[in-house]
Tab-separated table of C-alpha atoms and ligand atoms in Angstrom:
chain	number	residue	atom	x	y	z
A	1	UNK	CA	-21.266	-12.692	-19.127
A	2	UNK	CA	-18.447	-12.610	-16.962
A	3	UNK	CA	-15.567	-10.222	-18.469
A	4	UNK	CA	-11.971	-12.052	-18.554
A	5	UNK	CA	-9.851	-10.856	-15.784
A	6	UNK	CA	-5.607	-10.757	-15.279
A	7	UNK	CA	-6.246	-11.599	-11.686
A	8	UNK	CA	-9.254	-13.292	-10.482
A	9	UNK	CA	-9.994	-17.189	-11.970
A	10	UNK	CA	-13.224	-18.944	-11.694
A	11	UNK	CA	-12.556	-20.613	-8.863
A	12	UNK	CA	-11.996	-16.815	-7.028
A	13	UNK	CA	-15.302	-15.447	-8.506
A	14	UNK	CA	-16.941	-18.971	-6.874
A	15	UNK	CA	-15.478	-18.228	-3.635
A	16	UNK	CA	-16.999	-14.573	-3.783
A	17	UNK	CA	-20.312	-16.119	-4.509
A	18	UNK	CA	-20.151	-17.953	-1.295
A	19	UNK	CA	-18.721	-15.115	0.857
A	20	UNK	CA	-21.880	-12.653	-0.674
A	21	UNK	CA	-24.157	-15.259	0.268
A	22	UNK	CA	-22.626	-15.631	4.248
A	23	UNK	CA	-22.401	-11.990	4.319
A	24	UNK	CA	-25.813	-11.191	3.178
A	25	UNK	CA	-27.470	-14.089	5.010
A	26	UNK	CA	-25.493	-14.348	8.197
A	27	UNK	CA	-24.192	-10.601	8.825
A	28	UNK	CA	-26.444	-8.076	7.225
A	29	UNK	CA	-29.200	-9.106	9.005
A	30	UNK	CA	-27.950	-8.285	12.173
A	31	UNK	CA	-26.812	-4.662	11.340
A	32	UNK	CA	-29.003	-3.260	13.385
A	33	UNK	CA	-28.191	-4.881	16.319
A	34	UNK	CA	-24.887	-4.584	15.641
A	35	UNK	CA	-24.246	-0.823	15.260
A	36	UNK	CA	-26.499	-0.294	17.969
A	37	UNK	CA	-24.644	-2.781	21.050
A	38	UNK	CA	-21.389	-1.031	19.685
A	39	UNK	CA	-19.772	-4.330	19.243
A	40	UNK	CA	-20.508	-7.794	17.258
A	41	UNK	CA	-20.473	-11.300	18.806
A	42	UNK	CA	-17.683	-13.325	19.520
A	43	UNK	CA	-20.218	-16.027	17.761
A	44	UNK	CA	-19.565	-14.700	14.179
A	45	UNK	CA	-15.720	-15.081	14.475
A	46	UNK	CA	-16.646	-18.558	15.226
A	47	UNK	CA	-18.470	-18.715	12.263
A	48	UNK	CA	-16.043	-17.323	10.087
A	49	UNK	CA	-13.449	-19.722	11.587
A	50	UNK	CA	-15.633	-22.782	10.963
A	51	UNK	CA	-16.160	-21.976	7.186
A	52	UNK	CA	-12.801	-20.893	6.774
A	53	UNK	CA	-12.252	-17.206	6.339
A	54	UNK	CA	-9.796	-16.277	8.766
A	55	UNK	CA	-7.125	-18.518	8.024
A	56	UNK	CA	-7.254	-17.641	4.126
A	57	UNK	CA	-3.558	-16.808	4.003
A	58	UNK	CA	-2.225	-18.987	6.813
A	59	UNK	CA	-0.282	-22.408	6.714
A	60	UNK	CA	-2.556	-25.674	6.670
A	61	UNK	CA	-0.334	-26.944	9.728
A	62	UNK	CA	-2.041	-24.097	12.156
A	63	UNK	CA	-5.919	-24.345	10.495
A	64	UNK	CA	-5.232	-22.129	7.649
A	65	UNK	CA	-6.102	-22.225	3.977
A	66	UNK	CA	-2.884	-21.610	2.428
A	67	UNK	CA	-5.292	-19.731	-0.441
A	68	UNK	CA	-3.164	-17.205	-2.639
A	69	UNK	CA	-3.917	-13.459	-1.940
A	70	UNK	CA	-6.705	-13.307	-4.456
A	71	UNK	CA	-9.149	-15.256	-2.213
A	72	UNK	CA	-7.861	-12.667	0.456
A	73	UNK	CA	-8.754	-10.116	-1.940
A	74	UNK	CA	-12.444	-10.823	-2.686
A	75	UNK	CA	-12.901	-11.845	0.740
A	76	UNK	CA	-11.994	-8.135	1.636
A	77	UNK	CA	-13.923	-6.576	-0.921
A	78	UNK	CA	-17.203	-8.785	0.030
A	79	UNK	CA	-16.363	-8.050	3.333
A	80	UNK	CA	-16.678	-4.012	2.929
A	81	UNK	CA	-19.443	-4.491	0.411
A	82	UNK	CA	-21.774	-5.483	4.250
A	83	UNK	CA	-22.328	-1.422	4.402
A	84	UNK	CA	-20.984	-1.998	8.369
A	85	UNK	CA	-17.332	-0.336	8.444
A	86	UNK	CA	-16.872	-1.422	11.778
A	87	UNK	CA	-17.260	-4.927	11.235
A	88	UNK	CA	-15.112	-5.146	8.471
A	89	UNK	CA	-12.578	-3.574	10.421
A	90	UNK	CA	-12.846	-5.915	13.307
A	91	UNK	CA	-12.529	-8.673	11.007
A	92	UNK	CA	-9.787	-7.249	8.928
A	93	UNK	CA	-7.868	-6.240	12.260
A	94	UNK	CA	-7.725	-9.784	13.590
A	95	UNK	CA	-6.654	-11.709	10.323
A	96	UNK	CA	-4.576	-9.232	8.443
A	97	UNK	CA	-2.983	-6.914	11.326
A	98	UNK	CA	-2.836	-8.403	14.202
A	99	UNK	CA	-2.390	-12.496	14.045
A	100	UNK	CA	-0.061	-12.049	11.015
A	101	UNK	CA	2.738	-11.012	12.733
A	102	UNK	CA	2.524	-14.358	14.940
A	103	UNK	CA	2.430	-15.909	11.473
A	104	UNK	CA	5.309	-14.550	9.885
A	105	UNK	CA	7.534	-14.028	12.869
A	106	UNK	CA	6.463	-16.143	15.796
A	107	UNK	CA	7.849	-18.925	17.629
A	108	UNK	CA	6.065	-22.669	16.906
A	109	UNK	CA	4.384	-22.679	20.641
A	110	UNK	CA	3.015	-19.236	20.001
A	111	UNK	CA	1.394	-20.376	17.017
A	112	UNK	CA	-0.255	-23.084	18.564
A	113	UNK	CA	-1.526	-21.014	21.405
A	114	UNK	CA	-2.630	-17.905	19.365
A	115	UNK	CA	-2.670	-18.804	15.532
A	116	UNK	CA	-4.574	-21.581	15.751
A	117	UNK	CA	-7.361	-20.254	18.465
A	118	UNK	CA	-8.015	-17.028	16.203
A	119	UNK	CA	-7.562	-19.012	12.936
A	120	UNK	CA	-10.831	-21.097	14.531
A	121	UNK	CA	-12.452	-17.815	15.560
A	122	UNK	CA	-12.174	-18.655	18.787
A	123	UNK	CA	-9.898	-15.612	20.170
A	124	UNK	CA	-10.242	-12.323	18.985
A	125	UNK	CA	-6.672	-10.487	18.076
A	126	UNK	CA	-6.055	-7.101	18.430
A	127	UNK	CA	-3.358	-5.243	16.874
A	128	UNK	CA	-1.970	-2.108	19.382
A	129	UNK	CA	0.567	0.293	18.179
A	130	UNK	CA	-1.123	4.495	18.412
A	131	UNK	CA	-0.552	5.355	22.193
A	132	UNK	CA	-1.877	8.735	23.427
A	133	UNK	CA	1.369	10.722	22.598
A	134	UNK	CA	2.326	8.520	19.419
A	135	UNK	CA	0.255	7.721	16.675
A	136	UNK	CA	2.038	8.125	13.393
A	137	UNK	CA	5.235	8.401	14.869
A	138	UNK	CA	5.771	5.055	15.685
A	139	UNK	CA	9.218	5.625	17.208
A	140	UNK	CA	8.088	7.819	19.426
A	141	UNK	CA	5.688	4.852	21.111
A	142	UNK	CA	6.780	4.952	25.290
A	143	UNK	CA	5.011	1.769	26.523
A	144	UNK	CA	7.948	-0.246	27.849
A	145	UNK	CA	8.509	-4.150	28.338
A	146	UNK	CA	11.390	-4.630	30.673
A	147	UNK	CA	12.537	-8.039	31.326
A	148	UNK	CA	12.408	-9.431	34.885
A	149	UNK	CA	15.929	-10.232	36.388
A	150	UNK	CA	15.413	-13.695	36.272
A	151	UNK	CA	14.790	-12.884	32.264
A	152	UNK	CA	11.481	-15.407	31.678
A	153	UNK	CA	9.129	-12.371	31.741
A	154	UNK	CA	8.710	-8.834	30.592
A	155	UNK	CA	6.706	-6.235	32.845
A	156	UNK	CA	4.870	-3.551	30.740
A	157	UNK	CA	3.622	-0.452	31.663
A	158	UNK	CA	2.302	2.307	29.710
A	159	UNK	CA	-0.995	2.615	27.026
A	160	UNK	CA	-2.018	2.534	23.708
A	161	UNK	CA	-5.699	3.591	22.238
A	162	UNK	CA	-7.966	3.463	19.382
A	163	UNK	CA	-7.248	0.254	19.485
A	164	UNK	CA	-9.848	-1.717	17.169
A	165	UNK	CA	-10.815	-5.224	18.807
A	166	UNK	CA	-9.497	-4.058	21.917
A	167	UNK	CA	-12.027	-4.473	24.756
A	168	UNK	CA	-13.777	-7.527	24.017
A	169	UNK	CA	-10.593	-8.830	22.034
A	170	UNK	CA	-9.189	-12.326	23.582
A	171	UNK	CA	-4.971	-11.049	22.682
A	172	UNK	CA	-3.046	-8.283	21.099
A	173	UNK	CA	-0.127	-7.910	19.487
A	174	UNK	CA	1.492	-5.435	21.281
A	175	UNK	CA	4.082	-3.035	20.101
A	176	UNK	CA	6.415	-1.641	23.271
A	177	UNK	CA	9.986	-0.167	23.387
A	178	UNK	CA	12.427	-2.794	24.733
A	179	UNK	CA	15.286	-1.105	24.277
A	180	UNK	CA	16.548	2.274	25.396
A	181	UNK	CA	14.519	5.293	25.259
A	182	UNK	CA	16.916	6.844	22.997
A	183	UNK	CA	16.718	3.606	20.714
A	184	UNK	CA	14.612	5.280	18.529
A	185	UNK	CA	13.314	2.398	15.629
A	186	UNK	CA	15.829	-0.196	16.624
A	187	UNK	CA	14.565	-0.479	20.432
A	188	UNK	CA	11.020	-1.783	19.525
A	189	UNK	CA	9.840	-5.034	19.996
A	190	UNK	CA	6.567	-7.198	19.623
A	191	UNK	CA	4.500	-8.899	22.242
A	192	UNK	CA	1.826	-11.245	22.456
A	193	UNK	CA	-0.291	-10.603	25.770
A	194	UNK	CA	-3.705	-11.544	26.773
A	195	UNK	CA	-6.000	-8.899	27.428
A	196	UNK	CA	-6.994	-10.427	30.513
A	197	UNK	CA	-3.925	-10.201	32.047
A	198	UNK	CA	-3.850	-8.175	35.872
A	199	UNK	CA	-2.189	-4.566	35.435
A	200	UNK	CA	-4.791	-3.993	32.555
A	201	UNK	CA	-7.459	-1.724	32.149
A	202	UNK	CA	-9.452	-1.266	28.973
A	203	UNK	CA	-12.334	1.616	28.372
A	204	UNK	CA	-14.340	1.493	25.970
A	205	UNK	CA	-14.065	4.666	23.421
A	206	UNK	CA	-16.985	6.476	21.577
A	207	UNK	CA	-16.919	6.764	17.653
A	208	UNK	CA	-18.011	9.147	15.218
A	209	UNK	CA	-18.356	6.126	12.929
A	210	UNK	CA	-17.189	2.189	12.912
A	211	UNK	CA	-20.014	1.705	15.379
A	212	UNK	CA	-20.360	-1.783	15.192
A	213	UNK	CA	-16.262	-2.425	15.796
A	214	UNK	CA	-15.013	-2.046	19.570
A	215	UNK	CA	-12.137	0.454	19.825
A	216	UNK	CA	-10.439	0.828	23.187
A	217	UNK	CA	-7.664	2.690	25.150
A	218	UNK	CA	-5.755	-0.059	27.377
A	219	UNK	CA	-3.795	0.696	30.162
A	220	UNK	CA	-0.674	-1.424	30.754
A	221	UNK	CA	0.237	-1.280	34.846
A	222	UNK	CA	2.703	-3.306	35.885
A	223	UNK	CA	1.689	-6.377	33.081
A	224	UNK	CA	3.849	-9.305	33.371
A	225	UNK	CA	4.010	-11.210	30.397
A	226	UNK	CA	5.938	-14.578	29.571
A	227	UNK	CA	9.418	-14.261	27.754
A	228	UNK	CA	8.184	-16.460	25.102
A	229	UNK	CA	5.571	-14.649	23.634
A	230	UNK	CA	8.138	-12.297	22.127
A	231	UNK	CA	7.214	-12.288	18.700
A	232	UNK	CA	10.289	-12.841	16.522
A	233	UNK	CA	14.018	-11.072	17.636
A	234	UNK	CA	13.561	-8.642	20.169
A	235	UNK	CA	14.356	-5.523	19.322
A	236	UNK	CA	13.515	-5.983	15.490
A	237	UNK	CA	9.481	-5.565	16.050
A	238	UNK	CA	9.713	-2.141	14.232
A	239	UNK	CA	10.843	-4.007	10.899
A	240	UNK	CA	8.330	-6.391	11.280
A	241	UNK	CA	5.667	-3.878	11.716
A	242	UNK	CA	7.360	-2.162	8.623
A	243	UNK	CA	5.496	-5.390	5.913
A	244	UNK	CA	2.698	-5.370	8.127
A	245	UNK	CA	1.839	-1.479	7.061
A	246	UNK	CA	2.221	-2.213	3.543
A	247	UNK	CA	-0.711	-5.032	4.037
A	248	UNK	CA	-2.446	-2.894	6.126
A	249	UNK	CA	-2.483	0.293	3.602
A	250	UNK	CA	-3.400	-2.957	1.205
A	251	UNK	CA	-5.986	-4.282	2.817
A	252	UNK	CA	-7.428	-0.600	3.577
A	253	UNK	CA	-6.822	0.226	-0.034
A	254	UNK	CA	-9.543	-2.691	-0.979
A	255	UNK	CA	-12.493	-2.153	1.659
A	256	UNK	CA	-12.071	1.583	0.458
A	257	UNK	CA	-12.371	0.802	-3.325
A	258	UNK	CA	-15.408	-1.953	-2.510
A	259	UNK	CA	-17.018	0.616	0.098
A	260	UNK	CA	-16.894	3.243	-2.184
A	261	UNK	CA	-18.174	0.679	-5.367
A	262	UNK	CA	-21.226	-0.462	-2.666
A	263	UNK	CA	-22.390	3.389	-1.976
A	264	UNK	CA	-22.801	3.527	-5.428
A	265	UNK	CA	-24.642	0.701	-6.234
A	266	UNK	CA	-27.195	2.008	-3.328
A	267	UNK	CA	-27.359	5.483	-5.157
A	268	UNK	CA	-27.564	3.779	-8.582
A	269	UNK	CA	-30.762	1.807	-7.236
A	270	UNK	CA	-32.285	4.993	-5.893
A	271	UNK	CA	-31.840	6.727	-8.635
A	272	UNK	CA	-34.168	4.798	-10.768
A	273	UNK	CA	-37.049	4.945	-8.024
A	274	UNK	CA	-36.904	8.318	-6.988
A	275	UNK	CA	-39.237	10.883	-8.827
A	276	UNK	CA	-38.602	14.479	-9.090
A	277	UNK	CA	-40.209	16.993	-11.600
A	278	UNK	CA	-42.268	13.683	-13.128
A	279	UNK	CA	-38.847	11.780	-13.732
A	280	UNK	CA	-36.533	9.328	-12.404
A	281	UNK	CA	-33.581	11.788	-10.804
A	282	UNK	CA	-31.412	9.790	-12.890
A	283	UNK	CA	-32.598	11.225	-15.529
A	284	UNK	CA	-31.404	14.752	-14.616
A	285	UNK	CA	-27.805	15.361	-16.806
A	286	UNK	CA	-26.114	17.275	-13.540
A	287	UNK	CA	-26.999	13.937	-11.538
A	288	UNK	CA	-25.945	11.382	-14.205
A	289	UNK	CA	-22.341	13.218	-15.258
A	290	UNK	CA	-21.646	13.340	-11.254
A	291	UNK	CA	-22.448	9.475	-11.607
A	292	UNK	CA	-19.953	9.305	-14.255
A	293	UNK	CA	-17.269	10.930	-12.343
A	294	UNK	CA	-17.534	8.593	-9.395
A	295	UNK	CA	-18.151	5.527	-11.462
A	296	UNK	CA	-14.688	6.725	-13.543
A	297	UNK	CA	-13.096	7.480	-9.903
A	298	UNK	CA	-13.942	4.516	-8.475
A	299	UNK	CA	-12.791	2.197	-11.227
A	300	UNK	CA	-9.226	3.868	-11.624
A	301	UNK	CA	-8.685	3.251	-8.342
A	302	UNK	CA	-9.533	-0.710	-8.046
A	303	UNK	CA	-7.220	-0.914	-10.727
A	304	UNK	CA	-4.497	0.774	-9.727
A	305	UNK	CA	-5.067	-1.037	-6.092
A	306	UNK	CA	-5.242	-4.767	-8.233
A	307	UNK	CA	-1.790	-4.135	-9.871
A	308	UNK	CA	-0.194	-2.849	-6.569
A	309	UNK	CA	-1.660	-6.477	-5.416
A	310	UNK	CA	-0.249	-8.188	-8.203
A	311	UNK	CA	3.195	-6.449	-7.576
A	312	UNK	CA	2.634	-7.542	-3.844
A	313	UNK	CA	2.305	-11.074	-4.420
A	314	UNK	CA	5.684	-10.978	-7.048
A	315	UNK	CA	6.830	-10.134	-3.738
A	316	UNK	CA	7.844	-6.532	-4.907
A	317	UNK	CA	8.581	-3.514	-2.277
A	318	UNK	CA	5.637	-2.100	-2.709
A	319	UNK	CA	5.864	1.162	-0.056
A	320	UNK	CA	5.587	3.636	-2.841
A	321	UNK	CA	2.497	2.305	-4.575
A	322	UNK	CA	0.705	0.960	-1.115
A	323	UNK	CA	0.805	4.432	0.138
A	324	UNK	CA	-0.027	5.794	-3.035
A	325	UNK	CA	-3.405	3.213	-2.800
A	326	UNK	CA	-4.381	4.112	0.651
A	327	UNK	CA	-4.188	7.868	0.104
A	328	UNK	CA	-6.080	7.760	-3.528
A	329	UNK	CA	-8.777	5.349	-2.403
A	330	UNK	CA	-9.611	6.543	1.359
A	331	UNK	CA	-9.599	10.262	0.089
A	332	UNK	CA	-11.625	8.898	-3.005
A	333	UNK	CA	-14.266	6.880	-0.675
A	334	UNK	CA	-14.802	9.815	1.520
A	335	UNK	CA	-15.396	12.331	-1.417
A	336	UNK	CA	-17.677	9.420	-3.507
A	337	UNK	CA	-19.636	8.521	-0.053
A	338	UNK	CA	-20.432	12.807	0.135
A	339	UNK	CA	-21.657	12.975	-3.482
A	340	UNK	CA	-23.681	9.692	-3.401
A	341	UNK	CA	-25.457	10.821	-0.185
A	342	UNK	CA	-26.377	14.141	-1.808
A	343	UNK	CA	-28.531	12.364	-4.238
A	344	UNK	CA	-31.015	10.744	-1.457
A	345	UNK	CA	-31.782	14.002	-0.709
A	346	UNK	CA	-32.890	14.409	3.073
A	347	UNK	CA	-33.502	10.183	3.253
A	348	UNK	CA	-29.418	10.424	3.125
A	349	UNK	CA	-29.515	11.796	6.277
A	350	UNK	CA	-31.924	9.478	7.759
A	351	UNK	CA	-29.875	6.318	9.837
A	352	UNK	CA	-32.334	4.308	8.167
A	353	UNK	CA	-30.539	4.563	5.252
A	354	UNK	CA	-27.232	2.564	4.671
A	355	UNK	CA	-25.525	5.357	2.903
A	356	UNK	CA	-26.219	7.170	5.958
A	357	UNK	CA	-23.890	4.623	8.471
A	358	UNK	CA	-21.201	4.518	4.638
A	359	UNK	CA	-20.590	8.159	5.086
A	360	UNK	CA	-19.979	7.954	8.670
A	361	UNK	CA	-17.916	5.101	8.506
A	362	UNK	CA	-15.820	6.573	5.650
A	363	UNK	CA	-14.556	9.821	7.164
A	364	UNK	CA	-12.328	7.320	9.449
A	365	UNK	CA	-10.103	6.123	6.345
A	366	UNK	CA	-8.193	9.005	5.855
A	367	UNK	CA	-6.764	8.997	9.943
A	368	UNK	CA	-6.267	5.328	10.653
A	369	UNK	CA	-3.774	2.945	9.287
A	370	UNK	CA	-1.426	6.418	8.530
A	371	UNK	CA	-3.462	9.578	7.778
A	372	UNK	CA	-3.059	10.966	4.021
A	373	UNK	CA	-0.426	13.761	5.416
A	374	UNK	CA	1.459	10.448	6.198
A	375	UNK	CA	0.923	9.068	3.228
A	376	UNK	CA	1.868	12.206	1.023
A	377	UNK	CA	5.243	12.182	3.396
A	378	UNK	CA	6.308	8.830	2.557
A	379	UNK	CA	5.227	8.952	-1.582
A	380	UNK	CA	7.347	12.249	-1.786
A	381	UNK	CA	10.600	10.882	0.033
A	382	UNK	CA	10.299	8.286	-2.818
A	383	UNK	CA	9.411	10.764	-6.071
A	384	UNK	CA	11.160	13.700	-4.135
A	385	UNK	CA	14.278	12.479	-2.681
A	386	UNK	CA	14.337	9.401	-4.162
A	387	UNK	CA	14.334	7.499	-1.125
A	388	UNK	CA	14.691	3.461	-1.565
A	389	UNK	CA	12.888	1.212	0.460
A	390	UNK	CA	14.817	-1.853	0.957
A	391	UNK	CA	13.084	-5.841	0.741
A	392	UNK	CA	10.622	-6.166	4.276
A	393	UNK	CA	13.059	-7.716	7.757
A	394	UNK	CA	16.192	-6.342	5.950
A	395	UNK	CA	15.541	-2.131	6.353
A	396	UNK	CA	13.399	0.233	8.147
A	397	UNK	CA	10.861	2.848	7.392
A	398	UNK	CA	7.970	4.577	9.056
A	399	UNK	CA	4.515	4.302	10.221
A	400	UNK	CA	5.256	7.726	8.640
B	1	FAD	C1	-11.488	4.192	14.662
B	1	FAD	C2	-9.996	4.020	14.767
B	1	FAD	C3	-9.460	2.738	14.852
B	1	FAD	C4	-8.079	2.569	15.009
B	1	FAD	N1	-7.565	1.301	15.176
B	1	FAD	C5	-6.267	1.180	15.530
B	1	FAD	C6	-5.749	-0.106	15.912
B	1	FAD	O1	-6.450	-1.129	15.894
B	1	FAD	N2	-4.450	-0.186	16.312
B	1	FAD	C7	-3.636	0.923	16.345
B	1	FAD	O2	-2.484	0.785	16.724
B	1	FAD	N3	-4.097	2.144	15.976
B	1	FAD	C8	-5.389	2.293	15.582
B	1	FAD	N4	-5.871	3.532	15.236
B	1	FAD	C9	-4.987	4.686	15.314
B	1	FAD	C10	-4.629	5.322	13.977
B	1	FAD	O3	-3.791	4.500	13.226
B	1	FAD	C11	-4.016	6.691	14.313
B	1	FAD	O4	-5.092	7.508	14.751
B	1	FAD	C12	-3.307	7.328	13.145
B	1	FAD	O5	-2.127	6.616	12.828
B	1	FAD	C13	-2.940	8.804	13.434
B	1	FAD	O6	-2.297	8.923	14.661
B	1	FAD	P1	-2.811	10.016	15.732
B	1	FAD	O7	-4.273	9.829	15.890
B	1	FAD	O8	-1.981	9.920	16.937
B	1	FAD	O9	-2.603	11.405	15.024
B	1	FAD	P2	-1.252	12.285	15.077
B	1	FAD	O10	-0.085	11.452	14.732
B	1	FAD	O11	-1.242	13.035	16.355
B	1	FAD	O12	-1.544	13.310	13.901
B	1	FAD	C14	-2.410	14.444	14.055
B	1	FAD	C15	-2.471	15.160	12.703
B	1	FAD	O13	-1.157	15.592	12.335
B	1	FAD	C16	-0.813	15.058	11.084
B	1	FAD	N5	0.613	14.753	11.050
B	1	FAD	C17	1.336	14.002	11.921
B	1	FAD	N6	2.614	13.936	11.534
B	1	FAD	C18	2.710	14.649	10.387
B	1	FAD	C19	3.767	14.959	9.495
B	1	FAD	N7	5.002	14.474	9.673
B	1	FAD	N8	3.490	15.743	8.415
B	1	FAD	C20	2.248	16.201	8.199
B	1	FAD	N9	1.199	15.954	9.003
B	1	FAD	C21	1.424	15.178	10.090
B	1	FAD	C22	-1.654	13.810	10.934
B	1	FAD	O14	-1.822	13.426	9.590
B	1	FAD	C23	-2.948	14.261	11.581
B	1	FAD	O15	-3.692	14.985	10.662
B	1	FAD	C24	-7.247	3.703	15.021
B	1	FAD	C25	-7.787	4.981	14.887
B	1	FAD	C26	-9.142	5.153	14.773
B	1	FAD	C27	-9.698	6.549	14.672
C-alpha cells in the first residue's frame, strides 16, 4: 500500500507511472546505442515534447503544462532512475537550465521562436556559462557581446566548454560580459544565439562518464547575433543566472538522490541471486549493515532535498539549503555508487553491468553545476558570516 506523503498526491504518483513506463519502454532500450554514438537522437526530444514532458513547468500560452513542481519532481527522479547520466542531463539541461531563462526573463517574440520549438522538442537548448579560464567564477567569464554601432546586433567573440547539449544542440543561452571588463557581476548579460550561426565552431569533448549526453567547447568568432534575443535587461543576466543555480543545484540534488536510490535497487536484486560460501551474499552481516548505511544515507537525503523543494515552491530563498542539497547528495551518490559496485564483485566492473556506466556517471556530480568546494564556500558565508541572500532579480551572489 502506498504510504501517505506531505508532497506527492495521487495524481503525481499516476504521472510517475506513466513516465516509468516511457522511460523503460522508449529509452532504456536504446542504452546501448546510446552510450556508445556518444549522443541521443534529436527524435526522443520530439517524443518527450509530444507527450508533454518538457514543458512541465511552462505557461499553457507557449505549449507548456503549467504542472506545479511536483510533476517536475518525479519527472526528474524517473528520469535519473534510466541508469544513463548523460541522458538525463541532456534532458534536464534543455528544460530546467537552459530554456528557463527565456521563460522567466524573455521578451514575447523570443518565446515564440525558442520556448515554444524546445517546449515541442523540436530544438535542443543548451545552457553555456564555464569558459576555459572561468568555471566557478562566473564573474570572471571574458566572452564579450558588443553591440554594433547601428545597436540592432551584438558581435561575440570568445568560448565557453563543457557545455552539455552543445554540439548537436539547436540554441544556447549564452552568458557573455556586456559591460566593461572591470564590471565584474553587474556587466553580464544573457543571449539567445543559434548554434548554427557563422563565427562558430563546436568540438566535440571526450568524457570520463555522461557518455550518452554531448558536451562541447564552442568557439565564438566574430558571432553576430540580433539585439532582440537579449534575454531580459542587459546587464542584469548575472542575477538571472543567480535563481537559475538554485534550480539547477535542485534539480541536481534529485537525479543524485534517485541515481543513488536506482544503484541500490540493482545491488539489492543481486544480492539475493548471487551465491557465495552456499548463501545469498545478502546474507553476509558486513554486506547487509553496509546496505543499511546506504539505504539510511540515501533516505536522509531525499528528505532533506523534498523539504528544500517544498521551501522552493513557498517561494523561499533557498541558497543555503540548495547548496547544502547538492553537496550532501552528489558527495552521497558518488560514495553509495562505490559501495554498491563493491558488492558485484568483478561483474561491477564489467560495462555490461549498469552499475558499471552509475559509477562512471556519478563521479561528474561533485564538479558540475558548482563543485562541493563551491558549495562548502557559499553554506559557510551563510552559517559563518552570516551572509543573507536577498529574494532572486533583486541581489546577487555567486556561481560560487
Ligand atoms: C560533463 C560536464 C558537463 C557540464 N555541463 C555544463 C553546461 O552545460 N554548461 C556550463 O556552463 N557548464 C557546464 N559544466 C561546467 C561545470 O559547471 C564546471 O566544470 C564547474 O563549475 C567547475 O568549473 P571548472 O571546471 O572551471 O573548475 P575550476 O573553477 O577551475 O575549479 C578547479 C578546482 O578548484 C576548486 N575551486 C575553485 N574555486 C574555489 C574556491 N573559491 N575555494 C575552494 N576551491 C575552489 C574547484 O572546486 C575545483 O575543485 C559541465 C562540466 C562537466 C564536467
Amino acid at each position: 500500500m502506498q504510504r501517505p506523503s506531505l508532497y506527492f498526491a495521487d495524481e503525481h504518483e499516476l504521472f510517475r507511472q506513466s513516465v516509468r513506463q516511457f522511460i523503460e519502454t522508449e529509452v532504456v532500450p536504446h542504452t546501448d546505442a546510446w552510450e556508445t554514438n556518444r549522443r541521443i537522437p534529436v527524435s526522443i526530444f520530439r517524443r518527450m515534447g509530444e507527450l508533454g514532458y518538457l514543458g512541465l513547468p511552462f505557461a499553457e500560452a507557449f505549449g507548456g503544462v503549467n504542472a506545479n513542481f511536483w510533476y517536475s519532481v518525479v519527472f526528474l527522479e524517473e528520469l535519473a532512475r534510466c541508469g544513463m547520466g548523460g541522458f538525463a542531463t541532456a534532458v534536464s539541461v534543455h528544460e530546467y537550465m537552459a530554456i528557463n531563462h527565456i521563460a522567466k526573463a524573455g521578451s514575447y517574440e523570443l518565446k515564440q521562436r525558442y520556448l515554444v520549438p524546445a517546449i515541442a522538442g523540436e530544438k535542443v537548448a543548451a545552457l553555456a556559462i564555464t569558459e576555459p579560464d572561468a568555471g566557478s567564477d562566473v564573474s570572471a567569464i571574458r566572452t564579450t557581446a558588443v553591440r554594433t554601432d547601428t545597436g540592432d546586433s551584438f558581435i561575440v567573440n570568445g568560448a565557453k566548454t563543457f557545455i552539455s547539449n552543445g554540439t548537436y544542440g539547436d540554441f544556447v543561452t549564452l552568458v557573455v560580459r556586456t559591460g566593461e571588463a572591470g564590471a565584474g557581476s553587474g556587466g553580464i548579460s544573457l543571449l539567445v544565439v543559434e548554434l548554427d550561426s557563422p563565427g562558430i565552431t563546436r568540438t566535440k569533448l571526450n568524457k570520463l562518464g555522461w557518455h550518452s549526453s554531448d558536451t562541447a567547447e564552442i568557439r565564438f568568432d566574430d558571432v553576430r547575433v540580433p539585439a532582440t534575443n537579449l534575454i531580459g535587461q542587459e546587464n542584469k543576466g548575472f542575477y538571472y543566472l543567480m535563481e537559475s543555480l538554485q534550480l539547477e543545484r535542485l534539480v541536481a540534488s534529485v537525479m543524485a538522490v534517485s541515481g543513488a536510490q536506482r544503484a541500490l535497487d540493482w545491488t539489492l536484486d543481486y544480492l539475493n541471486e548471487r551465491e557465495a560460501f552456499g548463501k545469498k551474499i545478502g546474507k553476509f552481516q558486513a554486506i547487509r549493515h553496509k546496505i543499511a548505511d546506504v539505504a539510511t544515507e540515501i533516505e536522509m537525503a531525499r528528505q532533506f532535498v523534498y523539504h528544500t523543494c517544498w521551501l522552493y515552491t513557498q517561494g523561499e530563498v533557498v541558497v543555503k539549503e540548495c547548496s547544502m542539497a547538492k553537496l550532501a547528495t552528489s558527495e552521497m551518490q558518488k560514495r553509495v555508487v562505490d559501495t554498491c559496485l563493491q558488492f558485484f564483485g568483478g561483474y561491477g566492473y564489467m560495462e555490461d553491468y549498469p552499475i558499471a556506466r552509475a559509477y562512471r556517471d556519478a563521479r561528474v556530480g561533485t564538479i558540475a553545476g558548482g563543485s562541493s568546494e563551491i558549495m562548502r564556500e557559499i553554506i559557510a558565508r551563510i552559517v559563518i558570516d552570516a551572509v543573507a541572500y536577498k529574494p532572486v532579480y533583486e541581489g546577487a551572489s555567486g556561481r560560487s
